Amino acid sequence: GQLQPMVSADLTESEIQVRSNFNGARVVLYGAVFSPDDTPPDVVVVVRGPESQLRLIRKVQVAGLWLNSRPVVFEGAPGYYTVASTRPLKEITDFSTRRRLRLGLDHLPMEAPAEKRIETRFGVRDVVVSRLGPDYLHWRRAVIRIKSRMGLYAENSQGVRMVDRGLFRAELSLPSQAPIGNYRVEVLLINKGQVVSRSTRSIRVQKVGLERAIYDFAHRFGWAYGILCVGVALMVGYGASVVMRRS
């Protein structure tokens, strides 16, 4: 039978060490496409970091005063997400496929579970609706906008560059705010709108040295870490007051 297109890829480094002077990192992904056709299929690279929770508050005007609204908490979205491709995703595959594969910022999985409620429609069935109503889309876009400004979300339609026949390269950028944890790197080979091959790699972002010790202590003994922080703050405050009185 006819040979099917295949993709193979790897990373220049799979472990990022975070120290106190960490200013971000760049990782190069490189690979090759094996295809019997003269025109190689499209390559899409998707990087997803560990899930994170985001709490949003917006200003609302009440009786001439600007006040904070009730917070909305979004869950399930990746703490880091970037997608790079050989051309725009809309030209590579259709809407339903992008939604199924969660390709692109518009199709990121995220929910505000505390805002859901069940309503009975037409007296015969229960449906789940959001209390946010038509504003839900605006809140969702705000999440993406905030993450994008932090450099944690990105979509680059020219992020995968074909350097030679069948050979490609993509540069991944992790900002200093990149969350700690495991990142999934997925390389999709898409031909005529359908995924025909994929390759999966992973990146681990972890704290090392003193930063790692403090991070582990804070997560394992949260109550003790909290007491320690309060104690240090009291000592610093007391020391500052002594210096001020002497001066």
CSV table of C-alpha atoms in Angstrom, one decimal:
chain,number,residue,atom,x,y,z
A,1,GLY,CA,0.0,0.0,0.0
A,2,GLN,CA,0.9,3.7,-0.2
A,3,LEU,CA,3.3,4.9,2.5
A,4,GLN,CA,1.7,7.2,5.1
A,5,PRO,CA,3.3,10.5,6.1
A,6,MET,CA,5.2,10.4,9.4
A,7,VAL,CA,6.8,12.9,11.7
A,8,SER,CA,9.7,12.6,14.1
A,9,ALA,CA,10.8,15.3,16.5
A,10,ASP,CA,13.0,16.1,19.5
A,11,LEU,CA,14.1,18.9,21.8
A,12,THR,CA,17.4,20.5,22.4
A,13,GLU,CA,16.7,20.2,26.1
A,14,SER,CA,14.0,18.6,28.1
A,15,GLU,CA,14.7,20.0,31.6
A,16,ILE,CA,14.6,23.7,32.6
A,17,GLN,CA,16.2,24.6,35.9
A,18,VAL,CA,14.8,27.6,37.7
A,19,ARG,CA,17.0,29.6,40.0
A,20,SER,CA,16.6,33.0,41.6
A,21,ASN,CA,18.1,34.7,38.5
A,22,PHE,CA,15.9,32.8,36.0
A,23,ASN,CA,14.8,35.1,33.2
A,24,GLY,CA,13.1,32.6,31.0
A,25,ALA,CA,14.3,30.0,28.6
A,26,ARG,CA,14.3,29.1,24.9
A,27,VAL,CA,14.0,25.6,23.7
A,28,VAL,CA,14.5,24.5,20.1
A,29,LEU,CA,12.3,21.7,18.6
A,30,TYR,CA,13.6,20.1,15.5
A,31,GLY,CA,12.3,17.3,13.4
A,32,ALA,CA,11.7,15.6,10.1
A,33,VAL,CA,8.7,14.8,7.9
A,34,PHE,CA,8.7,11.6,5.9
A,35,SER,CA,6.1,11.9,3.1
A,36,PRO,CA,5.7,10.3,-0.3
A,37,ASP,CA,4.1,13.4,-1.6
A,38,ASP,CA,6.1,16.2,-3.2
A,39,THR,CA,4.4,18.8,-1.0
A,40,PRO,CA,4.9,18.0,2.7
A,41,PRO,CA,2.0,18.1,5.1
A,42,ASP,CA,1.6,20.9,7.6
A,43,VAL,CA,3.3,20.7,11.0
A,44,VAL,CA,1.7,22.0,14.2
A,45,VAL,CA,3.5,22.2,17.5
A,46,VAL,CA,1.4,22.4,20.7
A,47,VAL,CA,3.0,23.0,24.1
A,48,ARG,CA,0.8,22.7,27.2
A,49,GLY,CA,1.9,23.5,30.7
A,50,PRO,CA,0.3,22.3,34.0
A,51,GLU,CA,-3.2,23.5,34.6
A,52,SER,CA,-3.7,26.6,36.7
A,53,GLN,CA,-6.5,28.5,38.4
A,54,LEU,CA,-7.2,32.2,37.6
A,55,ARG,CA,-9.3,34.5,39.7
A,56,LEU,CA,-10.7,37.5,37.9
A,57,ILE,CA,-12.3,40.7,39.2
A,58,ARG,CA,-13.4,43.6,37.1
A,59,LYS,CA,-14.4,47.2,38.0
A,60,VAL,CA,-18.1,48.0,38.0
A,61,GLN,CA,-19.8,51.3,38.5
A,62,VAL,CA,-22.3,51.5,41.3
A,63,ALA,CA,-24.0,54.8,42.2
A,64,GLY,CA,-21.1,56.7,40.7
A,65,LEU,CA,-18.5,54.6,42.5
A,66,TRP,CA,-16.1,52.1,40.9
A,67,LEU,CA,-16.2,48.9,42.9
A,68,ASN,CA,-14.8,45.4,42.5
A,69,SER,CA,-17.2,42.9,41.1
A,70,ARG,CA,-17.7,39.4,42.5
A,71,PRO,CA,-14.7,37.3,41.5
A,72,VAL,CA,-15.0,34.7,38.8
A,73,VAL,CA,-12.7,31.7,39.0
A,74,PHE,CA,-11.6,29.8,35.9
A,75,GLU,CA,-10.2,26.3,36.1
A,76,GLY,CA,-8.9,23.7,33.8
A,77,ALA,CA,-6.9,26.0,31.5
A,78,PRO,CA,-3.2,25.3,31.0
A,79,GLY,CA,-0.8,27.6,32.9
A,80,TYR,CA,1.3,27.8,29.7
A,81,TYR,CA,0.1,27.3,26.2
A,82,THR,CA,1.6,28.0,22.8
A,83,VAL,CA,0.9,26.7,19.4
A,84,ALA,CA,3.2,27.1,16.4
A,85,SER,CA,2.5,26.1,12.8
A,86,THR,CA,3.7,26.3,9.3
A,87,ARG,CA,0.7,28.5,8.3
A,88,PRO,CA,-2.5,29.8,9.9
A,89,LEU,CA,-4.5,27.1,11.7
A,90,LYS,CA,-7.7,28.1,9.8
A,91,GLU,CA,-5.9,27.2,6.5
A,92,ILE,CA,-4.7,23.9,7.9
A,93,THR,CA,-7.9,22.3,9.2
A,94,ASP,CA,-11.6,23.1,9.8
A,95,PHE,CA,-13.3,24.6,12.9
A,96,SER,CA,-14.6,21.2,14.2
A,97,THR,CA,-11.2,19.6,14.0
A,98,ARG,CA,-9.5,22.5,15.7
A,99,ARG,CA,-12.1,22.4,18.5
A,100,ARG,CA,-11.8,18.6,18.9
A,101,LEU,CA,-8.0,18.8,19.1
A,102,ARG,CA,-8.1,22.0,21.2
A,103,LEU,CA,-5.9,23.8,18.7
A,104,GLY,CA,-5.6,27.6,19.1
A,105,LEU,CA,-6.4,30.0,21.9
A,106,ASP,CA,-10.1,30.1,20.9
A,107,HIS,CA,-10.4,26.4,21.8
A,108,LEU,CA,-8.6,26.2,25.1
A,109,PRO,CA,-10.5,24.2,27.7
A,110,MET,CA,-11.5,26.3,30.7
A,111,GLU,CA,-14.5,26.4,32.9
A,112,ALA,CA,-16.0,28.6,35.6
A,113,PRO,CA,-17.7,25.8,37.6
A,114,ALA,CA,-18.9,28.0,40.4
A,115,GLU,CA,-20.9,30.0,37.9
A,116,LYS,CA,-22.9,27.0,36.6
A,117,ARG,CA,-26.5,26.3,37.5
A,118,ILE,CA,-29.1,23.9,36.3
A,119,GLU,CA,-32.3,25.3,34.8
A,120,THR,CA,-35.4,23.4,33.7
A,121,ARG,CA,-36.3,24.3,30.1
A,122,PHE,CA,-39.8,23.7,28.8
A,123,GLY,CA,-40.6,21.8,31.9
A,124,VAL,CA,-39.2,18.6,30.6
A,125,ARG,CA,-35.4,18.7,30.8
A,126,ASP,CA,-32.6,20.2,32.9
A,127,VAL,CA,-29.8,22.1,31.2
A,128,VAL,CA,-26.5,23.5,32.6
A,129,VAL,CA,-26.1,27.3,32.0
A,130,SER,CA,-23.7,29.9,33.3
A,131,ARG,CA,-24.7,32.7,35.6
A,132,LEU,CA,-22.4,34.9,33.5
A,133,GLY,CA,-24.8,34.7,30.6
A,134,PRO,CA,-23.6,36.6,27.5
A,135,ASP,CA,-20.7,38.0,29.5
A,136,TYR,CA,-19.1,34.6,29.7
A,137,LEU,CA,-17.2,35.0,26.4
A,138,HIS,CA,-15.9,38.4,27.6
A,139,TRP,CA,-14.5,36.8,30.8
A,140,ARG,CA,-13.0,34.0,28.8
A,141,ARG,CA,-11.3,36.4,26.5
A,142,ALA,CA,-10.0,38.3,29.5
A,143,VAL,CA,-8.2,35.2,30.7
A,144,ILE,CA,-6.5,34.7,27.4
A,145,ARG,CA,-5.6,38.4,27.2
A,146,ILE,CA,-4.0,38.4,30.6
A,147,LYS,CA,-2.1,35.2,30.0
A,148,SER,CA,-0.9,36.5,26.6
A,149,ARG,CA,0.4,39.8,28.1
A,150,MET,CA,2.4,37.7,30.6
A,151,GLY,CA,3.9,35.7,27.7
A,152,LEU,CA,2.2,32.5,28.9
A,153,TYR,CA,-0.1,32.2,25.9
A,154,ALA,CA,0.9,32.5,22.3
A,155,GLU,CA,-0.2,31.5,18.8
A,156,ASN,CA,2.3,31.8,16.0
A,157,SER,CA,1.1,30.9,12.5
A,158,GLN,CA,4.7,31.0,11.2
A,159,GLY,CA,6.4,29.4,14.2
A,160,VAL,CA,7.4,26.3,12.4
A,161,ARG,CA,9.9,26.9,9.7
A,162,MET,CA,10.9,24.3,7.1
A,163,VAL,CA,14.7,24.6,6.9
A,164,ASP,CA,15.1,22.0,4.1
A,165,ARG,CA,13.0,19.4,2.3
A,166,GLY,CA,11.2,17.5,5.1
A,167,LEU,CA,13.2,19.2,7.9
A,168,PHE,CA,11.6,21.7,10.2
A,169,ARG,CA,12.5,23.8,13.2
A,170,ALA,CA,10.5,25.6,15.9
A,171,GLU,CA,11.7,27.8,18.8
A,172,LEU,CA,9.7,27.7,22.0
A,173,SER,CA,9.9,30.6,24.5
A,174,LEU,CA,9.2,30.1,28.2
A,175,PRO,CA,8.9,33.4,30.2
A,176,SER,CA,10.2,33.9,33.7
A,177,GLN,CA,6.6,33.4,35.0
A,178,ALA,CA,6.4,29.9,33.5
A,179,PRO,CA,4.8,27.6,36.0
A,180,ILE,CA,6.7,24.8,37.6
A,181,GLY,CA,5.8,21.3,36.5
A,182,ASN,CA,5.6,19.0,33.4
A,183,TYR,CA,4.9,20.4,29.9
A,184,ARG,CA,3.5,18.3,27.1
A,185,VAL,CA,5.0,19.0,23.7
A,186,GLU,CA,2.9,17.5,20.8
A,187,VAL,CA,3.9,17.6,17.2
A,188,LEU,CA,1.1,17.0,14.8
A,189,LEU,CA,1.4,16.2,11.1
A,190,ILE,CA,-1.8,17.4,9.4
A,191,ASN,CA,-2.6,16.4,5.8
A,192,LYS,CA,-5.7,17.6,4.0
A,193,GLY,CA,-7.2,18.7,7.3
A,194,GLN,CA,-6.6,15.4,9.2
A,195,VAL,CA,-3.9,14.4,11.7
A,196,VAL,CA,-1.9,11.6,10.0
A,197,SER,CA,1.0,11.3,12.5
A,198,ARG,CA,2.1,12.7,15.8
A,199,SER,CA,5.1,12.8,18.0
A,200,THR,CA,5.1,13.6,21.8
A,201,ARG,CA,7.8,14.9,24.0
A,202,SER,CA,7.9,16.6,27.4
A,203,ILE,CA,9.7,19.4,29.2
A,204,ARG,CA,10.1,19.6,32.9
A,205,VAL,CA,10.4,23.0,34.6
A,206,GLN,CA,11.7,22.6,38.1
A,207,LYS,CA,13.3,24.7,40.8
A,208,VAL,CA,16.8,23.8,42.0
A,209,GLY,CA,19.1,24.7,44.8
A,210,LEU,CA,17.8,26.9,47.6
A,211,GLU,CA,14.7,27.9,45.6
A,212,ARG,CA,13.8,24.2,45.3
A,213,ALA,CA,14.2,23.6,49.1
A,214,ILE,CA,12.0,26.6,49.9
A,215,TYR,CA,9.4,25.6,47.2
A,216,ASP,CA,9.2,22.0,48.6
A,217,PHE,CA,9.0,23.2,52.2
A,218,ALA,CA,6.2,25.6,51.4
A,219,HIS,CA,4.1,22.9,49.6
A,220,ARG,CA,4.7,20.1,52.1
A,221,PHE,CA,4.4,22.2,55.3
A,222,GLY,CA,2.2,25.1,54.3
A,223,TRP,CA,1.2,26.1,57.8
A,224,ALA,CA,4.8,26.1,59.1
A,225,TYR,CA,5.9,28.1,56.0
A,226,GLY,CA,3.1,30.7,56.8
A,227,ILE,CA,4.2,31.0,60.4
A,228,LEU,CA,7.8,31.4,59.4
A,229,CYS,CA,6.9,34.1,56.9
A,230,VAL,CA,5.0,36.0,59.5
A,231,GLY,CA,7.8,35.6,62.0
A,232,VAL,CA,10.4,36.9,59.5
A,233,ALA,CA,8.1,39.9,58.7
A,234,LEU,CA,7.7,40.7,62.4
A,235,MET,CA,11.5,40.6,62.9
A,236,VAL,CA,12.2,42.8,59.9
A,237,GLY,CA,9.5,45.3,61.0
A,238,TYR,CA,10.9,45.3,64.6
A,239,GLY,CA,14.5,45.8,63.3
A,240,ALA,CA,13.4,48.7,61.1
A,241,SER,CA,11.5,50.4,64.0
A,242,VAL,CA,14.7,50.1,66.2
A,243,VAL,CA,16.8,51.7,63.5
A,244,MET,CA,14.3,54.5,63.0
A,245,ARG,CA,14.2,55.3,66.7
A,246,ARG,CA,18.0,55.4,67.0
A,247,SER,CA,18.1,57.8,64.0
